[in-house]
XYZ file of C-alpha atoms in Angstrom:
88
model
C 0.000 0.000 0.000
C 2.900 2.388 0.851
C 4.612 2.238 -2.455
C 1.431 1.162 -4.741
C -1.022 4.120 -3.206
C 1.316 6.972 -4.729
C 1.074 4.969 -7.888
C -2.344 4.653 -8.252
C -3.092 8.389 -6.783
C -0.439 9.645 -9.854
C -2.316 7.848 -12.400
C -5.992 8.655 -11.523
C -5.585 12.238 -10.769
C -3.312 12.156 -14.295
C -5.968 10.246 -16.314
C -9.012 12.589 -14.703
C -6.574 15.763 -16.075
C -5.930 17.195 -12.247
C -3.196 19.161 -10.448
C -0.923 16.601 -8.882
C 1.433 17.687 -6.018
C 3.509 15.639 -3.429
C 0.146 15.305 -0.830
C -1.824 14.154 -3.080
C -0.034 11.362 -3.726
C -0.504 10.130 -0.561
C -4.329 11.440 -0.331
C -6.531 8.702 1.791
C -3.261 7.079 3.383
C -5.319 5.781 6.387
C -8.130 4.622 4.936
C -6.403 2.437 2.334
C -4.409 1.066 5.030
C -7.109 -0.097 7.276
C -9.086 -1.454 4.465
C -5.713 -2.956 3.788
C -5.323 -4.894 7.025
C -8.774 -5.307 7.348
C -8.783 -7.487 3.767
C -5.345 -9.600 5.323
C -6.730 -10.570 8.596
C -10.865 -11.469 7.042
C -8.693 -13.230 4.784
C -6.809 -15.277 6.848
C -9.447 -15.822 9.410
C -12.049 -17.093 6.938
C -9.096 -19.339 5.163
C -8.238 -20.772 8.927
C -12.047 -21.419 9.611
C -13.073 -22.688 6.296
C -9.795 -25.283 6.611
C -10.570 -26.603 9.898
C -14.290 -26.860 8.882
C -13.441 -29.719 6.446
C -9.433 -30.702 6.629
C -10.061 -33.718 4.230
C -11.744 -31.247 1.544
C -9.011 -28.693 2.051
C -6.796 -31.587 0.660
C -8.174 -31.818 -2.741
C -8.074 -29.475 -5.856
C -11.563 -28.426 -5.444
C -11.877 -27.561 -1.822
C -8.559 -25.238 -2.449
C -10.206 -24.072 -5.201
C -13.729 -23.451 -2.834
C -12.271 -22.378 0.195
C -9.805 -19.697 -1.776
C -13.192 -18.418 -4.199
C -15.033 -18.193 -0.869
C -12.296 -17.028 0.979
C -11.358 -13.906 -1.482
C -15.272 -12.980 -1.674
C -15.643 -12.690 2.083
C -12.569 -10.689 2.422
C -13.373 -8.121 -0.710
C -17.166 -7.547 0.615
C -16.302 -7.530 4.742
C -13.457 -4.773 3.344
C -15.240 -2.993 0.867
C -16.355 0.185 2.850
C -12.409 1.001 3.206
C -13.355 1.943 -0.458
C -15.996 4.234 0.224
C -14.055 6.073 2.545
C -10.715 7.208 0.580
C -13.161 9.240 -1.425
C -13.935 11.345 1.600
């Protein structure tokens, strides 16, 4: 997040024909770091849970396959309002 965010921030205030100075690269620091950590630890909780629901399905192709599709979902919808927030 700390070297991608400037990135991004160049890009979309570049492609949208805006000033860009050295804050605004960093514009909505926090928020996109709590969303952030709040995607890596939904992520790893649901993973942990969904794993120790069903070791033996965990083992195959399709139960990685299941519990990382599930797994991704929950954390992008649980983390989603982070989003909202770096517009404010």
């Amino acid at each position: 997040c700390t070297t991608t965010l400037p990135i991004t921030n160049y890009r979309f205030r570049k492609a949208m024909g805006w000033p860009i100075t050295p804050g605004d690269l960093y514009q909505a620091y926090l928020p996109t770091v709590l969303r952030d950590i709040i995607y890596g630890i939904v992520r790893n909780k649901v993973m942990t849970g969904l794993v120790n629901m069903n070791p033996e399905r965990a083992g195959t192709n399709a139960g990685r396959f299941a519990n990382m599709f599930i797994t991704v979902i929950a954390s992008c919808v649980i983390s989603a309002p982070g989003n909202e927030l770096r517009g404010y």
